[in-house]
Amino acid sequence: YESAIRAWLVPFFEEHPYQLHEIQFDTFKEIIAYIKERGREPKTAKNTCDTLIACLKYAKKSKRITALPEFPGKKDYGIKKKPILWITDADQDRIINAMPKEHQPIFWFLKYHWRREGEAMALLRSDYDPRIDSFIIHRGISKREVVDYTKTGDIHTIPCVSRFKPYLKERLHDLRSPYMFTCQSSRMEGKRYTREILMKIWEDAKVKAGIRSDIGIHDGLRKSSASYAMNVLKKNKFDVQAMGDWADVRSVESYAEYELDRRRGLLEDMGKVIKLRKTS
């Protein structure tokens, strides 16, 4: 939000000094054009307008305005759906196994538990509750700092997967830092990981494993696991939603290529000749 306000909304409204109640649908169209004319992607325009929408909703709650304008849709931004890029379960294993042993635990955690990097970096040893054999996820990383909230603002209770148990035991006995996962070359407090360190390890391991893809950690682990579960293991979208703790099932629907197979089967069936029973 701060970035969108500073980079786009403040400059735009300095050039176009609208009053708060004058901001309407056509104002959003002007903002979209303003951003695109400066060579930015539709996603940047959408993020900026989403920020303004949040401001307007707050203004209405505060009775600064009496009604909300019509908001733009995807077609107005010109956003086109991109094909989901994902790798297989075996490729994930090849990449992680190509990493130095000391860095593998945090990546196995991400793979087995479908979590975000920020949650893993901010995870403390005390966040593991042995009474229920689960991790209590309630921290994340924002602006390179540990914050006491996750991306969605929710607290997540994640059962520890049995395959991760050997790594968990090792991490719980390392008392040098309060953090669950540490990197000795890190300059952060408690030797915790940073996104830059994780990305360097990931990219080096991809090369070593011979995986030619520009896929990042989040897409390569969390999103790829969801895609693999839906497309290969044929898990339904509601199970996948529960496994990854997505708040909205629509977040996982785009990972499914299964619908293509289903549609192909239906179309192929149209060419079959069905013999009718003879009636007496």
Coordinates of C-alpha atoms in Angstrom, one line a residue, residues 9-259:
L9 CA -1.4 7.7 -6.3
V10 CA 0.4 10.8 -4.9
P11 CA 1.9 11.8 -8.3
F12 CA -1.4 11.1 -10.1
F13 CA -3.5 13.2 -7.7
E14 CA -0.9 16.0 -7.7
E15 CA -1.5 16.2 -11.5
H16 CA -5.3 15.6 -11.2
P17 CA -6.5 17.3 -8.0
Y18 CA -9.8 15.6 -7.6
Q19 CA -11.9 15.9 -4.4
L20 CA -12.5 12.7 -2.5
H21 CA -16.2 12.6 -3.5
E22 CA -15.3 13.2 -7.2
I23 CA -13.4 9.9 -7.5
Q24 CA -15.5 7.8 -9.8
F25 CA -15.2 4.9 -12.2
D26 CA -13.7 7.1 -14.9
T27 CA -11.0 8.3 -12.4
F28 CA -9.9 4.7 -12.0
K29 CA -9.7 4.4 -15.8
E30 CA -7.5 7.5 -15.8
I31 CA -5.2 6.0 -13.2
I32 CA -4.9 2.8 -15.2
A33 CA -4.0 4.7 -18.3
Y34 CA -1.5 6.9 -16.3
I35 CA 0.3 3.8 -15.1
K36 CA 0.3 2.0 -18.4
E37 CA 1.6 5.1 -20.3
R38 CA 4.7 4.9 -18.1
G39 CA 5.4 1.3 -19.2
R40 CA 4.1 -0.6 -16.2
E41 CA 2.2 -3.9 -16.3
P42 CA -1.5 -4.2 -15.7
K43 CA -0.8 -5.9 -12.4
T44 CA 0.8 -2.7 -11.1
A45 CA -2.3 -0.7 -12.1
K46 CA -4.6 -3.2 -10.3
N47 CA -2.5 -3.1 -7.1
T48 CA -2.6 0.7 -7.2
C49 CA -6.3 0.8 -7.7
D50 CA -6.9 -1.8 -5.0
T51 CA -5.0 0.5 -2.7
L52 CA -7.3 3.4 -3.6
I53 CA -10.3 1.1 -3.2
A54 CA -9.2 0.3 0.3
C55 CA -8.9 4.0 1.1
L56 CA -12.3 4.8 -0.3
K57 CA -13.9 1.9 1.7
Y58 CA -12.4 3.4 4.9
A59 CA -13.6 6.8 3.9
K60 CA -17.1 5.6 3.6
K61 CA -16.9 3.8 7.0
S62 CA -15.7 7.1 8.4
K63 CA -18.6 8.9 6.6
R64 CA -16.3 11.1 4.6
I65 CA -18.2 10.0 1.5
T66 CA -21.8 8.7 1.3
A67 CA -21.3 6.1 -1.4
L68 CA -18.7 4.1 -3.2
P69 CA -18.1 4.4 -7.0
E70 CA -18.1 1.5 -9.4
F71 CA -14.8 -0.3 -9.3
P72 CA -12.9 -1.6 -12.4
G73 CA -12.8 -5.3 -13.3
K74 CA -10.1 -7.5 -14.8
K75 CA -11.1 -6.5 -18.3
D76 CA -10.5 -2.8 -17.4
Y77 CA -7.0 -3.5 -16.3
G78 CA -6.2 -5.7 -19.4
I79 CA -5.0 -8.6 -17.2
K80 CA -4.6 -11.8 -19.1
K81 CA -4.6 -15.2 -17.3
K82 CA -1.2 -16.8 -17.5
P83 CA -0.7 -20.5 -17.6
I84 CA 0.4 -21.9 -14.2
L85 CA 4.1 -22.8 -14.1
W86 CA 4.8 -25.8 -11.9
I87 CA 7.3 -28.6 -11.3
T88 CA 6.7 -32.2 -10.2
D89 CA 7.2 -33.7 -6.8
A90 CA 10.3 -35.5 -8.1
D91 CA 11.8 -32.2 -9.4
Q92 CA 11.2 -30.6 -6.0
D93 CA 13.2 -33.4 -4.4
R94 CA 16.0 -33.1 -6.9
I95 CA 16.4 -29.4 -6.2
I96 CA 16.4 -29.7 -2.4
N97 CA 18.7 -32.7 -2.5
A98 CA 21.2 -30.7 -4.6
M99 CA 21.5 -28.1 -1.8
P100 CA 24.1 -28.2 1.0
K101 CA 22.8 -30.3 3.9
E102 CA 22.7 -27.5 6.3
H103 CA 20.2 -25.6 4.2
Q104 CA 17.8 -28.4 3.4
P105 CA 15.6 -28.3 6.5
I106 CA 13.9 -25.0 5.8
F107 CA 13.1 -26.1 2.2
W108 CA 11.8 -29.5 3.4
F109 CA 9.6 -27.6 5.8
L110 CA 8.2 -25.4 3.0
K111 CA 7.7 -28.5 0.7
Y112 CA 6.0 -30.8 3.2
H113 CA 3.8 -28.1 4.9
W114 CA 2.9 -25.9 1.9
R115 CA 4.0 -22.7 3.8
R116 CA 5.2 -19.3 2.6
E117 CA 8.9 -18.4 2.9
G118 CA 8.3 -15.5 5.3
E119 CA 6.5 -17.8 7.7
A120 CA 9.4 -20.2 7.7
M121 CA 12.0 -17.5 8.1
A122 CA 10.2 -16.1 11.1
L123 CA 9.3 -19.4 12.8
L124 CA 10.7 -19.9 16.3
R125 CA 11.5 -23.2 18.0
S126 CA 8.9 -22.2 20.6
D127 CA 6.3 -22.1 17.8
Y128 CA 6.3 -25.9 17.8
D129 CA 3.8 -27.3 20.3
P130 CA 4.7 -30.9 21.2
R131 CA 1.3 -31.5 22.9
I132 CA -0.4 -31.4 19.5
D133 CA 2.6 -32.1 17.4
S134 CA 2.0 -28.9 15.4
F135 CA 3.5 -25.6 14.4
I136 CA 1.6 -22.4 15.4
I137 CA 2.2 -20.0 12.5
H138 CA 1.6 -16.4 13.5
R139 CA 4.6 -14.5 12.3
G140 CA 6.0 -13.3 8.9
I141 CA 8.5 -11.0 7.3
S142 CA 7.7 -7.5 6.2
K143 CA 10.3 -5.0 5.0
R144 CA 13.0 -7.4 6.1
E145 CA 11.7 -7.4 9.7
V146 CA 9.9 -10.1 11.7
V147 CA 6.3 -9.1 12.3
D148 CA 3.8 -10.7 14.6
Y149 CA 1.2 -11.5 11.8
T150 CA 1.0 -13.6 8.7
K151 CA 0.2 -12.5 5.2
T152 CA -3.5 -13.1 5.7
G153 CA -3.5 -11.9 9.3
D154 CA -4.7 -15.4 10.5
I155 CA -3.0 -17.8 13.0
H156 CA -2.4 -21.2 11.4
T157 CA -2.0 -24.5 13.3
I158 CA -0.1 -26.8 11.0
P159 CA 0.4 -30.5 11.9
C160 CA 4.0 -31.7 11.6
V161 CA 4.4 -34.1 8.7
S162 CA 6.1 -37.3 9.7
R163 CA 8.7 -37.0 6.9
F164 CA 9.9 -33.8 8.6
K165 CA 10.3 -35.3 12.1
P166 CA 14.1 -36.0 11.7
Y167 CA 14.8 -32.4 10.8
L168 CA 12.5 -31.1 13.5
K169 CA 14.3 -33.1 16.2
E170 CA 17.7 -31.7 15.0
R171 CA 16.4 -28.1 14.9
L172 CA 14.8 -28.3 18.4
H173 CA 18.1 -29.3 19.9
D174 CA 20.0 -26.4 18.4
L175 CA 19.9 -23.8 21.2
R176 CA 22.1 -21.3 19.5
S177 CA 19.2 -19.2 18.2
P178 CA 15.5 -18.9 19.0
Y179 CA 14.7 -19.3 15.3
M180 CA 13.8 -22.7 14.0
F181 CA 15.9 -22.3 10.9
T182 CA 19.3 -20.6 10.9
C183 CA 22.0 -19.8 8.4
Q184 CA 25.5 -19.2 9.8
S185 CA 26.4 -16.7 7.1
S186 CA 23.4 -14.5 7.8
R187 CA 23.8 -11.1 9.3
M188 CA 20.3 -10.9 10.7
E189 CA 19.4 -11.3 14.4
G190 CA 19.6 -14.9 15.5
K191 CA 21.2 -15.9 12.2
R192 CA 17.8 -16.2 10.6
Y193 CA 17.4 -16.6 6.9
T194 CA 16.6 -13.8 4.4
R195 CA 14.8 -14.0 1.1
E196 CA 18.0 -13.2 -0.7
I197 CA 19.8 -16.1 1.0
L198 CA 17.0 -18.5 0.2
M199 CA 16.7 -17.5 -3.4
K200 CA 20.5 -17.9 -3.9
I201 CA 20.4 -21.4 -2.5
W202 CA 17.4 -22.3 -4.6
E203 CA 18.8 -20.9 -7.9
D204 CA 22.2 -22.7 -7.3
A205 CA 20.4 -26.0 -6.5
K206 CA 18.3 -25.7 -9.7
V207 CA 21.4 -25.4 -11.8
K208 CA 23.1 -28.3 -10.0
A209 CA 20.0 -30.5 -10.4
G210 CA 19.7 -29.7 -14.1
I211 CA 16.2 -28.2 -13.8
R212 CA 15.9 -25.5 -16.5
S213 CA 13.1 -23.3 -15.3
D214 CA 12.8 -19.7 -14.1
I215 CA 10.4 -20.9 -11.4
G216 CA 11.0 -19.3 -7.9
I217 CA 10.6 -20.8 -4.5
H218 CA 7.0 -19.9 -3.9
D219 CA 5.8 -21.2 -7.2
G220 CA 8.3 -24.2 -7.1
L221 CA 7.1 -25.4 -3.7
R222 CA 3.8 -24.2 -2.4
K223 CA 2.0 -23.6 -5.8
S224 CA 3.7 -26.6 -7.4
S225 CA 2.5 -28.9 -4.6
A226 CA -1.0 -27.7 -5.1
S227 CA -0.8 -28.2 -8.8
Y228 CA 0.7 -31.7 -8.4
A229 CA -2.0 -32.7 -5.9
M230 CA -4.8 -31.6 -8.2
N231 CA -3.4 -32.7 -11.6
V232 CA -1.5 -35.9 -10.7
L233 CA -2.9 -37.1 -7.4
K234 CA -6.4 -36.0 -8.4
K235 CA -7.2 -34.3 -5.1
N236 CA -10.3 -32.2 -5.2
K237 CA -9.9 -28.4 -4.9
F238 CA -11.5 -28.3 -1.4
D239 CA -8.9 -30.8 0.0
V240 CA -6.1 -28.8 -1.6
Q241 CA -7.6 -25.6 -0.2
A242 CA -7.4 -27.1 3.3
M243 CA -3.9 -28.5 2.8
G244 CA -2.6 -25.1 1.8
D245 CA -4.7 -23.0 4.2
W246 CA -6.1 -20.8 1.4
A247 CA -8.9 -18.6 2.6
D248 CA -10.8 -18.8 -0.7
V249 CA -11.2 -21.9 -2.8
R250 CA -10.9 -19.7 -5.9
S251 CA -7.2 -19.3 -5.1
V252 CA -6.5 -22.9 -5.9
E253 CA -8.9 -23.3 -8.9
S254 CA -6.3 -21.8 -11.3
Y255 CA -3.8 -24.6 -10.4
A256 CA -6.0 -27.3 -12.0
E257 CA -5.4 -28.6 -15.5
Y258 CA -7.7 -31.5 -14.7
E259 CA -10.7 -29.6 -16.3

